[in-house]
Coordinates of C-alpha atoms in Angstrom, one line a residue:
M1 CA -0.2 0.1 0.4
G2 CA 3.0 2.5 0.7
E3 CA 4.2 1.5 -2.9
M4 CA 1.0 2.3 -4.1
A5 CA 0.3 5.4 -2.2
G6 CA 3.8 6.8 -3.3
F7 CA 2.6 6.5 -7.0
Q8 CA -0.4 8.5 -6.6
L9 CA 1.2 11.3 -5.1
G10 CA 3.6 10.9 -7.8
V11 CA 0.9 11.1 -10.6
I12 CA -0.9 13.8 -8.7
G13 CA 2.3 15.6 -8.8
A14 CA 2.6 14.7 -12.4
L15 CA -0.7 16.3 -13.3
F16 CA -0.8 19.4 -11.6
L17 CA 2.5 20.5 -12.9
S18 CA 1.4 19.6 -16.4
V19 CA -1.7 21.7 -15.8
A20 CA -0.2 24.3 -13.9
S21 CA 3.1 25.0 -16.5
S22 CA 0.2 24.5 -19.6
V23 CA -1.7 27.3 -18.6
S24 CA 0.8 29.4 -18.0
I25 CA 2.5 29.0 -20.9
V26 CA -0.6 29.9 -22.2
I27 CA -0.8 33.5 -20.7
C28 CA 2.7 34.3 -21.3
N29 CA 2.0 33.2 -24.7
K30 CA -1.1 35.2 -24.6
A31 CA 0.8 38.3 -23.8
L32 CA 3.8 37.8 -25.9
M33 CA 2.3 37.7 -29.5
S34 CA -1.4 39.2 -29.4
N35 CA -0.2 42.1 -26.6
L36 CA 3.2 42.6 -27.1
G37 CA 3.5 41.6 -31.2
F38 CA 6.0 38.7 -31.3
P39 CA 3.7 36.1 -33.7
F40 CA 7.2 33.8 -34.4
A41 CA 5.2 30.6 -32.6
T42 CA 7.5 27.9 -34.2
T43 CA 10.8 29.5 -33.5
L44 CA 9.8 30.3 -30.1
T45 CA 9.0 26.0 -29.5
S46 CA 12.3 25.5 -30.6
W47 CA 14.1 28.3 -28.7
H48 CA 11.8 26.4 -25.7
L49 CA 13.2 22.6 -26.4
M50 CA 17.1 24.9 -26.3
V51 CA 15.9 25.6 -22.8
T52 CA 14.7 21.7 -22.1
F53 CA 18.0 20.7 -23.4
G54 CA 19.9 23.3 -21.3
T55 CA 18.0 22.5 -18.2
L56 CA 18.6 19.3 -18.1
H57 CA 21.5 19.1 -19.5
A58 CA 22.8 21.0 -16.3
A59 CA 20.8 19.0 -14.1
Q60 CA 22.2 15.8 -15.7
R61 CA 25.6 17.3 -14.5
L62 CA 24.4 17.9 -11.4
K63 CA 23.4 13.9 -11.1
F64 CA 19.8 14.8 -10.5
F65 CA 19.4 11.7 -13.1
E66 CA 21.9 9.6 -14.7
S67 CA 21.9 9.5 -18.8
K68 CA 21.2 6.5 -20.4
S69 CA 23.1 4.8 -23.5
S70 CA 19.9 3.8 -26.1
D71 CA 19.4 2.8 -29.7
M72 CA 20.0 6.4 -31.0
K73 CA 19.0 6.0 -34.3
T74 CA 14.9 5.8 -32.6
V75 CA 15.6 8.4 -30.3
M76 CA 17.1 10.7 -32.9
L77 CA 13.4 9.5 -35.1
F78 CA 11.4 10.1 -32.2
G79 CA 12.8 13.2 -32.0
I80 CA 12.4 14.6 -35.7
L81 CA 9.0 13.4 -36.0
N82 CA 7.8 15.1 -32.3
G83 CA 9.4 18.3 -34.2
V84 CA 7.8 18.0 -37.8
S85 CA 4.2 17.2 -35.8
I86 CA 4.4 20.8 -34.2
G87 CA 5.1 22.4 -37.1
L88 CA 2.6 20.8 -39.3
L89 CA -0.3 22.3 -36.0
N90 CA 1.1 25.9 -36.4
L91 CA 0.9 25.2 -40.2
S92 CA -2.7 23.9 -39.9
L93 CA -3.8 26.8 -38.1
G94 CA -2.3 29.0 -40.3
F95 CA -3.8 27.6 -43.4
N96 CA -7.4 27.0 -41.1
S97 CA -10.1 28.6 -39.9
I98 CA -9.8 28.3 -35.5
G99 CA -12.7 26.2 -35.9
F100 CA -11.5 23.8 -38.2
Y101 CA -8.0 23.6 -36.5
Q102 CA -10.0 23.0 -33.1
M103 CA -11.4 20.2 -34.6
T104 CA -7.8 18.9 -35.7
K105 CA -7.1 18.8 -32.5
L106 CA -10.1 17.3 -31.2
A107 CA -9.6 14.5 -34.1
I108 CA -6.6 13.2 -31.9
I109 CA -8.0 11.4 -29.2
P110 CA -10.6 9.4 -31.6
F111 CA -8.1 8.7 -34.2
T112 CA -5.5 8.2 -30.9
V113 CA -7.9 4.8 -29.9
L114 CA -7.8 3.7 -33.5
L115 CA -4.2 4.0 -34.0
E116 CA -3.6 2.1 -30.5
T117 CA -6.4 -0.4 -31.2
L118 CA -5.5 -1.7 -34.9
F119 CA -1.2 -1.9 -34.2
L120 CA -0.8 -2.1 -29.9
K121 CA -4.1 -4.6 -30.0
K122 CA -5.4 -2.3 -26.9
Q123 CA -9.1 -2.4 -26.4
F124 CA -11.2 0.1 -25.6
S125 CA -14.2 -0.7 -23.3
Q126 CA -18.0 1.2 -24.8
K127 CA -17.9 3.4 -21.0
I128 CA -14.2 4.2 -22.2
K129 CA -15.1 5.5 -25.7
F130 CA -18.4 7.1 -24.3
S131 CA -16.7 8.9 -21.7
L132 CA -14.0 10.5 -25.0
F133 CA -17.4 10.8 -26.8
L134 CA -18.8 13.5 -23.8
L135 CA -15.5 15.0 -23.5
V136 CA -15.1 15.9 -27.4
V137 CA -18.6 16.9 -27.8
G138 CA -17.9 19.0 -24.6
V139 CA -15.1 20.5 -25.9
G140 CA -15.7 21.4 -29.1
I141 CA -19.2 23.2 -27.7
A142 CA -17.1 24.9 -26.2
S143 CA -14.6 26.2 -28.4
V144 CA -15.2 25.4 -32.5
T145 CA -17.2 27.9 -34.0
D146 CA -16.5 28.0 -38.1
L147 CA -15.6 25.3 -40.0
Q148 CA -14.0 26.5 -43.1
L149 CA -12.3 23.8 -45.3
N150 CA -9.5 24.1 -47.9
F151 CA -7.8 21.4 -50.2
V152 CA -4.2 22.1 -48.8
G153 CA -5.3 23.0 -45.1
T154 CA -7.2 19.8 -44.6
I155 CA -4.5 18.1 -46.2
L156 CA -2.0 19.6 -43.2
S157 CA -4.2 18.9 -40.7
L158 CA -4.2 15.4 -41.3
L159 CA -1.0 14.6 -41.4
A160 CA -0.2 16.5 -37.8
I161 CA -2.8 14.3 -36.5
V162 CA -0.8 11.3 -37.8
T163 CA 2.4 12.9 -36.5
T164 CA 1.1 14.3 -33.1
C165 CA -0.6 11.0 -32.6
V166 CA 2.3 8.8 -33.3
G167 CA 4.8 10.9 -31.3
Q168 CA 2.8 10.8 -27.9
I169 CA 2.4 7.1 -28.7
L170 CA 6.0 6.2 -29.1
T171 CA 6.6 9.0 -26.3
N172 CA 4.6 6.3 -24.0
T173 CA 6.0 3.1 -25.9
I174 CA 9.7 4.0 -26.3
Q175 CA 9.9 4.4 -22.5
K176 CA 8.6 0.8 -22.0
R177 CA 10.6 -0.6 -24.6
L178 CA 14.2 1.3 -24.3
N179 CA 13.4 0.8 -20.0
V180 CA 14.2 4.9 -20.3
S181 CA 12.7 7.5 -18.0
S182 CA 10.8 10.6 -19.3
T183 CA 13.7 12.6 -18.1
Q184 CA 16.2 10.2 -19.7
L185 CA 14.1 10.2 -23.5
L186 CA 13.4 13.8 -23.3
Y187 CA 17.0 14.7 -22.8
Q188 CA 17.5 12.5 -25.4
S189 CA 15.6 13.8 -28.2
A190 CA 15.3 17.5 -26.9
P191 CA 18.1 18.1 -29.5
F192 CA 16.4 16.4 -32.2
Q193 CA 13.4 18.7 -32.2
A194 CA 15.2 21.9 -31.2
A195 CA 17.5 21.0 -34.6
I196 CA 14.3 20.4 -36.8
L197 CA 12.4 23.8 -35.8
F198 CA 15.3 26.0 -35.2
V199 CA 15.9 25.4 -38.9
S200 CA 12.5 25.1 -40.0
G201 CA 11.1 27.6 -37.5
P202 CA 12.1 31.2 -38.9
V203 CA 10.9 29.8 -42.9
V204 CA 7.5 28.6 -41.2
D205 CA 7.4 31.8 -39.6
Q206 CA 7.8 34.2 -42.1
F207 CA 5.4 32.5 -44.8
L208 CA 2.5 32.3 -41.7
T209 CA 3.1 36.1 -40.5
K210 CA 5.0 38.0 -43.7
Q211 CA 7.8 39.0 -41.3
N212 CA 11.2 38.1 -40.0
V213 CA 12.1 36.7 -36.8
F214 CA 15.5 38.1 -37.0
A215 CA 14.4 41.3 -38.3
H216 CA 12.4 41.6 -35.6
K217 CA 13.3 44.3 -32.9
Y218 CA 13.7 43.0 -29.5
S219 CA 12.4 45.2 -26.7
S220 CA 13.8 44.6 -23.0
I221 CA 9.8 43.3 -22.8
V222 CA 9.7 41.1 -24.9
L223 CA 12.9 40.0 -24.2
V224 CA 11.6 39.4 -20.9
F225 CA 8.5 37.6 -21.6
I226 CA 10.8 34.8 -23.9
I227 CA 13.1 34.2 -21.4
L228 CA 9.8 33.9 -18.8
S229 CA 8.4 31.4 -21.6
C230 CA 11.2 29.2 -22.2
L231 CA 11.5 28.7 -17.9
I232 CA 8.3 27.4 -18.4
A233 CA 8.5 25.7 -20.9
V234 CA 11.0 23.3 -19.3
S235 CA 8.3 22.4 -16.5
V236 CA 5.4 22.1 -19.9
N237 CA 7.7 19.6 -21.7
F238 CA 8.9 17.8 -18.8
S239 CA 6.2 17.2 -17.7
T240 CA 4.4 16.2 -20.8
F241 CA 6.5 13.3 -21.2
L242 CA 5.6 12.4 -17.4
V243 CA 2.3 12.7 -17.8
I244 CA 2.2 9.8 -20.9
G245 CA 4.9 7.5 -19.5
K246 CA 3.2 7.4 -16.4
T247 CA -0.9 7.4 -17.5
S248 CA -1.6 6.8 -21.6
P249 CA -1.7 9.2 -24.4
V250 CA -5.4 8.6 -24.6
T251 CA -4.9 10.6 -21.0
Y252 CA -2.5 12.9 -21.8
Q253 CA -5.3 14.3 -24.6
V254 CA -8.2 14.0 -21.7
L255 CA -5.6 16.2 -19.3
G256 CA -5.1 18.5 -22.3
H257 CA -8.8 19.1 -22.7
L258 CA -9.4 20.0 -19.1
K259 CA -6.7 23.3 -19.8
T260 CA -8.5 23.9 -22.6
C261 CA -11.5 24.7 -20.4
L262 CA -9.6 26.1 -17.4
V263 CA -8.1 28.5 -20.0
L264 CA -11.6 29.0 -21.8
G265 CA -12.3 30.1 -17.9
F266 CA -9.5 32.0 -17.1
G267 CA -9.9 33.9 -20.0
Y268 CA -13.7 34.6 -18.9
T269 CA -13.0 35.7 -15.6
L270 CA -9.7 38.0 -15.6
L271 CA -9.3 38.7 -19.5
H272 CA -13.2 39.3 -19.7
D273 CA -13.3 37.5 -22.8
P274 CA -16.8 36.7 -24.6
F275 CA -18.5 34.1 -22.7
T276 CA -21.8 32.0 -23.9
E277 CA -23.9 29.5 -22.6
R278 CA -22.6 28.2 -25.1
N279 CA -19.1 27.7 -23.4
I280 CA -20.8 27.1 -20.1
I281 CA -22.6 23.8 -21.3
G282 CA -19.6 22.7 -23.5
I283 CA -17.1 23.0 -20.6
L284 CA -19.7 21.2 -18.4
V285 CA -20.4 18.2 -20.6
A286 CA -16.7 18.2 -21.1
I287 CA -15.8 18.0 -17.5
F288 CA -18.5 15.6 -16.9
G289 CA -16.9 13.4 -19.8
M290 CA -13.6 13.4 -18.0
G291 CA -14.7 12.5 -14.6
L292 CA -16.4 9.5 -16.4
Y293 CA -13.9 8.4 -17.9
S294 CA -11.4 8.6 -15.0
Y295 CA -14.3 7.2 -12.9
F296 CA -14.4 4.2 -15.3
C297 CA -10.8 3.6 -15.8
A298 CA -9.8 3.3 -12.0
H299 CA -13.4 1.1 -12.1
E300 CA -11.5 -1.6 -14.5
N301 CA -8.0 -1.1 -13.1
K302 CA -9.7 -2.4 -10.0
K303 CA -11.7 -5.0 -11.1
K304 CA -8.6 -6.4 -13.1
Q305 CA -6.8 -6.1 -9.8
A306 CA -9.3 -8.4 -7.9
G307 CA -9.1 -10.8 -10.9
G308 CA -5.6 -11.5 -10.3
D309 CA -4.7 -10.4 -13.6
V310 CA -2.3 -7.7 -12.9
S311 CA 0.1 -6.8 -9.5
L312 CA 0.6 -3.7 -8.7
G313 CA 3.5 -1.8 -11.4
S314 CA 2.1 -4.2 -13.9
P315 CA 0.5 -3.2 -17.5
I316 CA -3.4 -4.0 -18.1
K317 CA -2.8 -6.5 -21.0
G318 CA -4.9 -5.1 -24.0
K319 CA -7.1 -2.4 -21.7
D320 CA -6.7 1.1 -21.9
G321 CA -7.2 1.4 -18.1
T322 CA -5.4 4.8 -17.5
P323 CA -7.3 6.5 -15.5
L324 CA -6.4 10.2 -14.4
L325 CA -4.7 8.8 -11.5
S326 CA -4.1 5.6 -12.3
Q327 CA -1.5 2.9 -12.3
D328 CA 2.4 3.5 -13.3
N329 CA 3.3 0.6 -15.4
D330 CA 7.0 1.8 -16.0
T331 CA 10.0 2.1 -14.4
H332 CA 10.0 4.6 -12.6
E333 CA -2.5 25.8 -24.5
V334 CA -6.6 26.4 -24.6
K335 CA -5.3 27.7 -28.2
K336 CA -5.9 31.0 -28.2
S337 CA -7.9 32.4 -31.0
T338 CA -5.4 33.7 -33.2
K339 CA -3.0 32.7 -36.6
N340 CA -0.4 33.0 -34.5
S341 CA -0.8 29.9 -31.6
L342 CA 1.9 28.4 -29.9
V343 CA 1.4 24.2 -30.6

């Protein structure tokens, strides 16, 4: 029981860190882009990853964690894939309406379920599927407005969905297959993510904004917010790998939509953003779906454990039994309504 209680406390900490850091970076980036006129989202993300790698490198040298040798080809391809997915999501936002972009994000959950069912032979119960359906519908009601389609934007959105889903599934499976912690995997893959975004970011940003990131006038306040954004991003990146490693890609997406609801609520209460009955109803439906998802997953886990099918720390084979507070099987940004949002 002590081991289980300690694990649950660790998961609570990971979830809290993920929510707090993600909401914080959305607020910071909204101020940076909307109020201070710095629209270079993809390039900023590359800086985030550089600072993340630098921070982890310092932590590794100070013996906070051990660097573990692993299959570098796998890690390199994984890092490049994640970098490409970020670029594609930003391009999708640039080519599509806000409503269609939000639909792209919502499609990540069902597509992840489909991929895990087909290739990882996972089985999702009807109750789990129903709770995810409620969640997606609720967030859709709250955040999706116009749906303007175009061919290029649709292709980019499909590619963004595929690369994002595969990247998040690999974040979970690579940690287990290579027997590395979330910190070790992030440390090894961050340079490759940063490199591809640092090269492609200025090109993507200039295409979307018609401005050159290197010709931008950097005032002291802009530099302060860029540094703050990079520091918060360390927590965002770390908690992303931590949550996916300890739970599942689907659970991480569920948590992401909780952040969406929180940011919508924050925008209304503190920033006085427009808020309608539709927003309120959508958020309530989404939160209800999240609650059902966590309850059903926890209930299915308990049934499996009671039946003697799993032991503490073992994965539940063939089932998605990862609630927001779940059992470990490892060894150890609503998007703001602008064409220049961070992924």
